[in-house]
């Protein structure tokens, strides 16, 4: 998480704040009962702990984290090496093309979106009726079935689950098609749409 990442705060089942972590932490400090809020990262779905005043101060001073590439050896089988060597440009050029194509095509984003939604679901709805069915629908990528499993749940919780999981779900049959329930029309400000 960086200082420009966004978070969403919930007090019980209601969404009470959304924005950059420092801004949300300030708002929670000024809101009656705000210290009881649960704050979630809008990309990962992780719960962010802001319990004690010194933790809040650290959140307010959060700075961008630089990520350096990990340098680990890549293990390939002999048949992989033979195939790579036969490609135009050689093994290195082929690997670079494969990585670029996977990154451009969003490989794995749907799984990351579902995992983020699951983390939030576990914290906010783990004891609700339909939780298991919601998880099965989530990992099946079935938006309409997920919405049906969450019927009767608080609207803010349902909307946030759908927003987190949007890239990993077929939501076309769900109400509100074409709008992001948390960030506005058509994912305009959605954290995953930047990139």
XYZ file of C-alpha atoms in Angstrom, residues 128-140 145-150:
19
model
C -24.119 -14.082 7.734
C -26.540 -16.540 6.136
C -25.389 -17.333 2.620
C -21.690 -16.667 3.308
C -20.543 -20.070 2.011
C -22.755 -19.812 -1.079
C -21.415 -16.299 -1.675
C -17.830 -17.584 -1.519
C -18.577 -20.400 -3.955
C -20.225 -17.966 -6.382
C -17.351 -15.505 -5.961
C -14.697 -18.065 -6.900
C -16.867 -19.399 -9.728
C -25.353 -16.034 -8.060
C -23.119 -14.000 -5.712
C -25.721 -11.228 -5.560
C -28.449 -13.811 -4.833
C -26.365 -15.334 -2.006
C -25.921 -11.862 -0.469
